[in-house]
Short mmCIF file of C-alpha atoms and ligand atoms in Angstrom, two decimals:
data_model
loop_
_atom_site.label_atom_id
_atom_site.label_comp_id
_atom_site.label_asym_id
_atom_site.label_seq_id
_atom_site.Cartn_x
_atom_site.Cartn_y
_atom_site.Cartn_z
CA UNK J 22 -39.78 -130.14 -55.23
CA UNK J 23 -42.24 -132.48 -56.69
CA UNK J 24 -44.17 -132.66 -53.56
CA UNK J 25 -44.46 -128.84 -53.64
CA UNK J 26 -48.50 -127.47 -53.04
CA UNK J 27 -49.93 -125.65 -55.69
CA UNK J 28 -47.01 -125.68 -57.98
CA UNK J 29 -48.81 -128.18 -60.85
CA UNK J 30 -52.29 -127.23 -62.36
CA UNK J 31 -54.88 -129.07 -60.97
CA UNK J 32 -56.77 -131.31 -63.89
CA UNK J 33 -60.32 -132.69 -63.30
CA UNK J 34 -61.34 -135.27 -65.91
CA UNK J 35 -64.87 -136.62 -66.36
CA UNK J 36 -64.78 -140.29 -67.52
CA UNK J 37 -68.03 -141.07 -68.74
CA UNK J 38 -67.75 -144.70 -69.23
CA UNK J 39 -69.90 -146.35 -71.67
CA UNK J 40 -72.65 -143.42 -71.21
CA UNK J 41 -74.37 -140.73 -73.89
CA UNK J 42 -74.13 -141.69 -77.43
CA UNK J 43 -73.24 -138.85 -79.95
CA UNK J 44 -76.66 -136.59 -79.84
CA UNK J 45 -76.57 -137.05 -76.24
CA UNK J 46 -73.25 -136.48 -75.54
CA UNK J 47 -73.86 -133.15 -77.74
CA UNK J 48 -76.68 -132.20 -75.53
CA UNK J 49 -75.25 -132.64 -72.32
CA UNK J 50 -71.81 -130.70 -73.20
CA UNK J 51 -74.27 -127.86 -74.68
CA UNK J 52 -75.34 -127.97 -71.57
CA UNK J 53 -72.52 -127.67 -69.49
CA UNK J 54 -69.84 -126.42 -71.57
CA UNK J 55 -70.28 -122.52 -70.70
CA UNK J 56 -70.42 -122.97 -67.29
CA UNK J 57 -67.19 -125.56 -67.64
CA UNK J 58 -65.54 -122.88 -69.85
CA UNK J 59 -66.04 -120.11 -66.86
CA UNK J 60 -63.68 -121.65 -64.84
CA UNK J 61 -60.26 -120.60 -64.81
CA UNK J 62 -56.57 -121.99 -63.34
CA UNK J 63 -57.85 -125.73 -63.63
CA UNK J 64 -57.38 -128.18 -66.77
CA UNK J 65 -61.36 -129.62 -67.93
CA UNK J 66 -61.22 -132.70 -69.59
CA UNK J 67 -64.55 -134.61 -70.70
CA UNK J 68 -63.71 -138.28 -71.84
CA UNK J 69 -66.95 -139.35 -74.15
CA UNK J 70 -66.92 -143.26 -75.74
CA UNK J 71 -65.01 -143.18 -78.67
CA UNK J 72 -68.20 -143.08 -80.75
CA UNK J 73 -69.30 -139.45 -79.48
CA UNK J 74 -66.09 -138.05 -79.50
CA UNK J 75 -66.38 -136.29 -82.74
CA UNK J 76 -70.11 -134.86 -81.85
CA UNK J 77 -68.13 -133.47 -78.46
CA UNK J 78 -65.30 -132.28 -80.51
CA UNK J 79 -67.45 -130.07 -82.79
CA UNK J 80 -68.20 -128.16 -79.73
CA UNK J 81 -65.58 -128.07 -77.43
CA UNK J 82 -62.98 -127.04 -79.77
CA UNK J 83 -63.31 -123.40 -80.01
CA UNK J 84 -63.54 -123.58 -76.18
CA UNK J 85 -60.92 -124.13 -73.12
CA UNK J 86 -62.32 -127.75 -72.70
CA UNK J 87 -60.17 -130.55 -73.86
CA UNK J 88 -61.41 -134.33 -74.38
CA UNK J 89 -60.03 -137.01 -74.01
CA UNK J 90 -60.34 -140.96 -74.90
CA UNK J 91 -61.40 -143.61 -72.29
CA UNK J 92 -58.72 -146.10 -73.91
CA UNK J 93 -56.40 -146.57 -77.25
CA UNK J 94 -54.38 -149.64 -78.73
CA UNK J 95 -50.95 -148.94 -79.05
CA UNK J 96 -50.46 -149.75 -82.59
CA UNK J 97 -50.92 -146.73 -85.11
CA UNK J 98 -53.12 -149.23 -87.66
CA UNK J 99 -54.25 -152.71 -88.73
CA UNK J 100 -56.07 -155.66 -88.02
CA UNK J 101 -56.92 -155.05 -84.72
CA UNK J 102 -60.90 -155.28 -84.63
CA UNK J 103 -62.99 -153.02 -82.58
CA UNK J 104 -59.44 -150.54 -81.50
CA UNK J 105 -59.05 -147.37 -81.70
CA UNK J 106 -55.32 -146.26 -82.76
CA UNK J 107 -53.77 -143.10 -81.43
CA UNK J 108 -53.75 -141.38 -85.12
CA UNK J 109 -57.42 -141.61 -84.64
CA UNK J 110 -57.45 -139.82 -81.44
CA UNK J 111 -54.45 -137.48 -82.31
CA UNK J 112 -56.41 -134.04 -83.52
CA UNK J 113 -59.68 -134.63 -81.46
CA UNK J 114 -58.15 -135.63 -77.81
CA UNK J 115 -55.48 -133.99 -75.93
CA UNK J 116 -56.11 -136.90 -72.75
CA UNK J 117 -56.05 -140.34 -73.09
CA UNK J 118 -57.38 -142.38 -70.04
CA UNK J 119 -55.21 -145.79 -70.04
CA UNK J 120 -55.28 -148.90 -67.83
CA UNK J 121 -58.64 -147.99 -66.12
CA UNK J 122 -59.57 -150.73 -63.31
CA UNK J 123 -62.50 -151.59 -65.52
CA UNK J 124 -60.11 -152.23 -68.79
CA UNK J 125 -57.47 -154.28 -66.25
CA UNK J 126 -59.93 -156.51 -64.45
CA UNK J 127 -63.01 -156.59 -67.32
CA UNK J 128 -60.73 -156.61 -70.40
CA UNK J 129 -57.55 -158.12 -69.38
CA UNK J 130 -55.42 -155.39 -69.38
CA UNK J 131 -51.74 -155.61 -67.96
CA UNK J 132 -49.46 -152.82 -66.83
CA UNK J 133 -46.91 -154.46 -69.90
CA UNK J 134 -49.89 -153.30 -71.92
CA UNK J 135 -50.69 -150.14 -70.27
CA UNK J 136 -46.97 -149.61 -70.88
CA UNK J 137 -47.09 -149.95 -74.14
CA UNK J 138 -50.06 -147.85 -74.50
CA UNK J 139 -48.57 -145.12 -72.67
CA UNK J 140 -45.43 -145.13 -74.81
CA UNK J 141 -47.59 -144.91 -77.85
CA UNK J 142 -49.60 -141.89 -76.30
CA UNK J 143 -46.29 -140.12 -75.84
CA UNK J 144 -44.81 -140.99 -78.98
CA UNK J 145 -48.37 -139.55 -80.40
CA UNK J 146 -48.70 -136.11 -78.75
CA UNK J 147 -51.35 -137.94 -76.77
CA UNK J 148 -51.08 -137.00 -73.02
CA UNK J 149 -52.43 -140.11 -70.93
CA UNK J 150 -53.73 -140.52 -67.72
CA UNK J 151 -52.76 -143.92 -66.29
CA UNK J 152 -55.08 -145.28 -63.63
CA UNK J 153 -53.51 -147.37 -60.56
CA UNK J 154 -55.48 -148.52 -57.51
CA UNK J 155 -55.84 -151.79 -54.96
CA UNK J 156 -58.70 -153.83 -54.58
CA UNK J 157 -60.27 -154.06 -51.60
CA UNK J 158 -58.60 -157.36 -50.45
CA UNK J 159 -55.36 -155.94 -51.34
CA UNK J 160 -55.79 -152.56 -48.82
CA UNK J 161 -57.63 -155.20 -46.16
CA UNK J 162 -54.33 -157.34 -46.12
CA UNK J 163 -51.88 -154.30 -46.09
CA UNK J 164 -51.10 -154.54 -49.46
CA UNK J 165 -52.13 -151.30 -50.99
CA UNK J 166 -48.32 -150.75 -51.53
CA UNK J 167 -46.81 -153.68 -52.84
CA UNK J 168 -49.42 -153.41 -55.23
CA UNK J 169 -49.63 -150.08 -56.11
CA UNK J 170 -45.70 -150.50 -56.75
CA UNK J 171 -45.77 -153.24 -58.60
CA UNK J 172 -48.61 -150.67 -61.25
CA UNK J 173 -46.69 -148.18 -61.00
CA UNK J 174 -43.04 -150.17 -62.09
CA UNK J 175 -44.63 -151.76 -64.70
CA UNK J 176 -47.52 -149.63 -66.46
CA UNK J 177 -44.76 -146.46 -66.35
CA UNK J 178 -41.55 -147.72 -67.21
CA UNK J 179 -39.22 -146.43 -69.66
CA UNK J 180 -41.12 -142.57 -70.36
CA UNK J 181 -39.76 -139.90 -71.81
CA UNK J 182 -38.05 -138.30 -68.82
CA UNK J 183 -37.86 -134.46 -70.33
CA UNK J 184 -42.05 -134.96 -71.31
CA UNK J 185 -43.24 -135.91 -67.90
CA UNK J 186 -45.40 -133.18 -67.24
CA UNK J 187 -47.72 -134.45 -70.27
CA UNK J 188 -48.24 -137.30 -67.65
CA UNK J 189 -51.31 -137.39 -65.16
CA UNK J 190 -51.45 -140.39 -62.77
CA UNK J 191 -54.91 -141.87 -61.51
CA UNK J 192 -54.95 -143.09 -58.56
CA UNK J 193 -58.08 -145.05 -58.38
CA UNK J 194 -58.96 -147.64 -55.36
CA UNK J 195 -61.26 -150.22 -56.76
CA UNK J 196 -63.50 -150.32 -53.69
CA UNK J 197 -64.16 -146.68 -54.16
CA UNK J 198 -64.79 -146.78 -57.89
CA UNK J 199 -69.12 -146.64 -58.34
CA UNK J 200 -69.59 -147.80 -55.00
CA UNK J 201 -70.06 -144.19 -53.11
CA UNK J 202 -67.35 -145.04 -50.71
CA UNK J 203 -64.45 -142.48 -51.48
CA UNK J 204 -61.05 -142.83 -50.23
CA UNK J 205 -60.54 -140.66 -47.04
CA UNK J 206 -58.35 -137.38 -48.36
CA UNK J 207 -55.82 -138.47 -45.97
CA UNK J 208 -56.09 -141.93 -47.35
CA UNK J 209 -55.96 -140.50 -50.80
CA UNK J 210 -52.77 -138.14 -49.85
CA UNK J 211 -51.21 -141.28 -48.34
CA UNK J 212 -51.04 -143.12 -51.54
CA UNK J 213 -50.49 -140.80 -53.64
CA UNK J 214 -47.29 -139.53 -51.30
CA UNK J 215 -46.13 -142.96 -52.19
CA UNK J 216 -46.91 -142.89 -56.01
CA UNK J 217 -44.82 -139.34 -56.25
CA UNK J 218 -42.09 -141.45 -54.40
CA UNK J 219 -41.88 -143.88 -56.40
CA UNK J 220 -41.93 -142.10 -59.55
CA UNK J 221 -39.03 -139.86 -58.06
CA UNK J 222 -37.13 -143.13 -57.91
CA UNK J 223 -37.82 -143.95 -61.05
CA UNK J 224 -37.00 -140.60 -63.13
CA UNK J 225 -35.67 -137.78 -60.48
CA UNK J 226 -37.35 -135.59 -58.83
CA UNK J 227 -36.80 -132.63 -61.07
CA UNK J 228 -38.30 -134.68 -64.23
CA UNK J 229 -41.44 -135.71 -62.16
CA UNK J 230 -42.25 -131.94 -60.65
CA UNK J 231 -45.17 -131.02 -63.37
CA UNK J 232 -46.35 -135.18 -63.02
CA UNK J 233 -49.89 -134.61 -61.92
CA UNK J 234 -51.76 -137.03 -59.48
CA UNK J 235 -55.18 -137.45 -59.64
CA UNK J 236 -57.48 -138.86 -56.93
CA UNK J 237 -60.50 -141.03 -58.84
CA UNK J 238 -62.91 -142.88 -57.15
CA UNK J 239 -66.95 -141.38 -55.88
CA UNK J 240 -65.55 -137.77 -56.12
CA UNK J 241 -69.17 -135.80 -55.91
CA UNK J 242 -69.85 -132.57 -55.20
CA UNK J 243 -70.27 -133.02 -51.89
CA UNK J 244 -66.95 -134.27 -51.35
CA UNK J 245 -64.95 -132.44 -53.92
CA UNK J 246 -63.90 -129.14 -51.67
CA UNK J 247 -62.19 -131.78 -49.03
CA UNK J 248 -60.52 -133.63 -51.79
CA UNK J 249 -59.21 -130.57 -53.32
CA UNK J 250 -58.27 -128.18 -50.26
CA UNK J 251 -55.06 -130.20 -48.98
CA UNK J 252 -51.65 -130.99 -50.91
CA UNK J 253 -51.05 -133.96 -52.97
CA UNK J 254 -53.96 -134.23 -54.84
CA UNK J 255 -53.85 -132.66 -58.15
CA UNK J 256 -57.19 -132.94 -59.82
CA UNK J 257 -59.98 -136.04 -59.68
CA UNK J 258 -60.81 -138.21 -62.35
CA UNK J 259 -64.76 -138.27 -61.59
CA UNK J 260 -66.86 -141.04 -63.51
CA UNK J 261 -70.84 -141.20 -62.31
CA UNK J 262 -70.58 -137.72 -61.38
CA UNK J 263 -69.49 -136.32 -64.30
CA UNK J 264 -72.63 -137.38 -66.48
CA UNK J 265 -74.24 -134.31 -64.41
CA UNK J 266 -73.84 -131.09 -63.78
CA UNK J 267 -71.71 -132.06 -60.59
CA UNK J 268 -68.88 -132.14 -62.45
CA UNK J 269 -68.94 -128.54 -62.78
CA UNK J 270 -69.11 -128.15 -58.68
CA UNK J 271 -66.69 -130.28 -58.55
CA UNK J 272 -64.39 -128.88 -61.17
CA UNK J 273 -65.26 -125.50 -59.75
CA UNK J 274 -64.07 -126.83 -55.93
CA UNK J 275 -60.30 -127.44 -57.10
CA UNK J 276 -60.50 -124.15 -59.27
CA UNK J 277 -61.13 -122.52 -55.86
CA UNK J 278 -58.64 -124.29 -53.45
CA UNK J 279 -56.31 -123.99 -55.87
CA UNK J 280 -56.58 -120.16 -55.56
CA UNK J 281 -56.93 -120.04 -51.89
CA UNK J 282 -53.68 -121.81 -51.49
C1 PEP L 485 -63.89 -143.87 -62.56
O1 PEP L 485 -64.50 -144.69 -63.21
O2 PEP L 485 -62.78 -143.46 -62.95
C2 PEP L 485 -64.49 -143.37 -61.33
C3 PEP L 485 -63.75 -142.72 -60.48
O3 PEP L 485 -65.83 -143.64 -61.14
P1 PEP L 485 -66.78 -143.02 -59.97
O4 PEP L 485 -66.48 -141.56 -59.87
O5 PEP L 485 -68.18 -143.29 -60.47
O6 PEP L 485 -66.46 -143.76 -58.73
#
């Protein structure tokens, strides 16, 4: 049953936005990376700027870590200044984090486009995390719904049913991205209930049992053990806080709920 607890492996991702360049990004994993690699039963992705993914590469790969990319084009090569295609990514990233809330309201992007993106991650061996979430004028007018239906039609149409469990949803609500004002967990559990729905519609429920959900949005350590302990919520994708060693609490709090469940 895809709304089973504890039956999908929680993933906690640490999107680092456009923060440490390639010696820093090497310091700070040197840093964290052994505690990071300690934990066990929980997927670790770090998600460096495409720049420092190689210096992070170098020493994550002969660890349990796994990176991934903040974004990708769709299109394997060509004159497409300033992108990064998926054959880039392919061999260094396991993760790639598409249709952020920064990339749809900064950069333009659609859920056509995050479509495409994600078919080109799958079609790569690329496993992405698509982000969805409402804006604060959306959830204000009782529209966190509509909306999140209308992201979740259109940025994951047409998958490849039999490869679902390569996919990780984000649900992310703007208002709770970098502002320190979190979702509630049963907030968080109440979209996401409707995000597993929907994706049941779309694909079956026995294609989207291994679908993980993520919750994103001022995960900390603080809050991380709250977030973690119910059902539903299958991992965070954590941006301020993962540029510290928080990320490892907070990596380390769904490592442990998962096992008390
Ligand atoms: C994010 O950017 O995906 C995010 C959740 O940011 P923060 O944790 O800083 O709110």
């Amino acid at each position: 049953m895809s709304g089973m607890v504890g039956a999908r492996r929680p993933i906690v991702a640490g999107n680092w936005k456009m923060n440490y360049g390639p010696t820093e990004a090497h310091d700070f994993l040197a840093r964290i990376l052994p505690d990071l690699e300690a934990i066990a039963g929980v997927d670790r992705v770090v998600c460096p700027p495409s720049i420092s993914i190689a210096a992070a590469h170098a020493l994550t790969s002969a660890s349990g870590v796994m990176l991934g990319a903040q974004n990708m084009y769709d299109a394997e090569k060509g004159a497409f200044t300033g992108e990064i295609s998926p054959l880039m990514l392919r061999g260094l990233c396991d993760y790639v984090i598409l249709g952020h809330s920064e990339r749809r309201a900064l950069f333009g992007e659609t859920d056509e486009l995050v479509n495409r993106k994600a078919l080109s991650a799958f079609a790569h061996g690329l496993r992405p995390i698509v982000c969805v979430g409402e804006r604060l004028e959306d959830r204000d007018a009782n529209l966190t719904e509509r909306v999140i239906t209308a992201q979740v039609r259109g940025s994951l149409a047409n998958l490849p049913a039999d490869r679902l469990n390569e996919l990780v949803v984000a649900y992310e609500p703007i208002w709770a991205i970098g502002t320190g004002r979190a979702a509630t967990t049963q907030d968080a559990r109440d979209v996401i209930a409707i995000i597993r729905a929907l994706l049941d519609e779309l694909y079956g429920e026995a294609a989207t049992a291994g679908v993980r959900v993520q919750y994103g949005g001022s995960v900390t350590a603080a809050n991380a053990a709250e977030l973690a302990a119910g059902p539903l919520i299958d991992g965070a994708l954590v941006g301020g806080a993962s540029l510290t060693a928080d990320f490892v609490t907070i990596t380390r709090a769904f490592a442990e709920a998962k096992q008390a469940r």
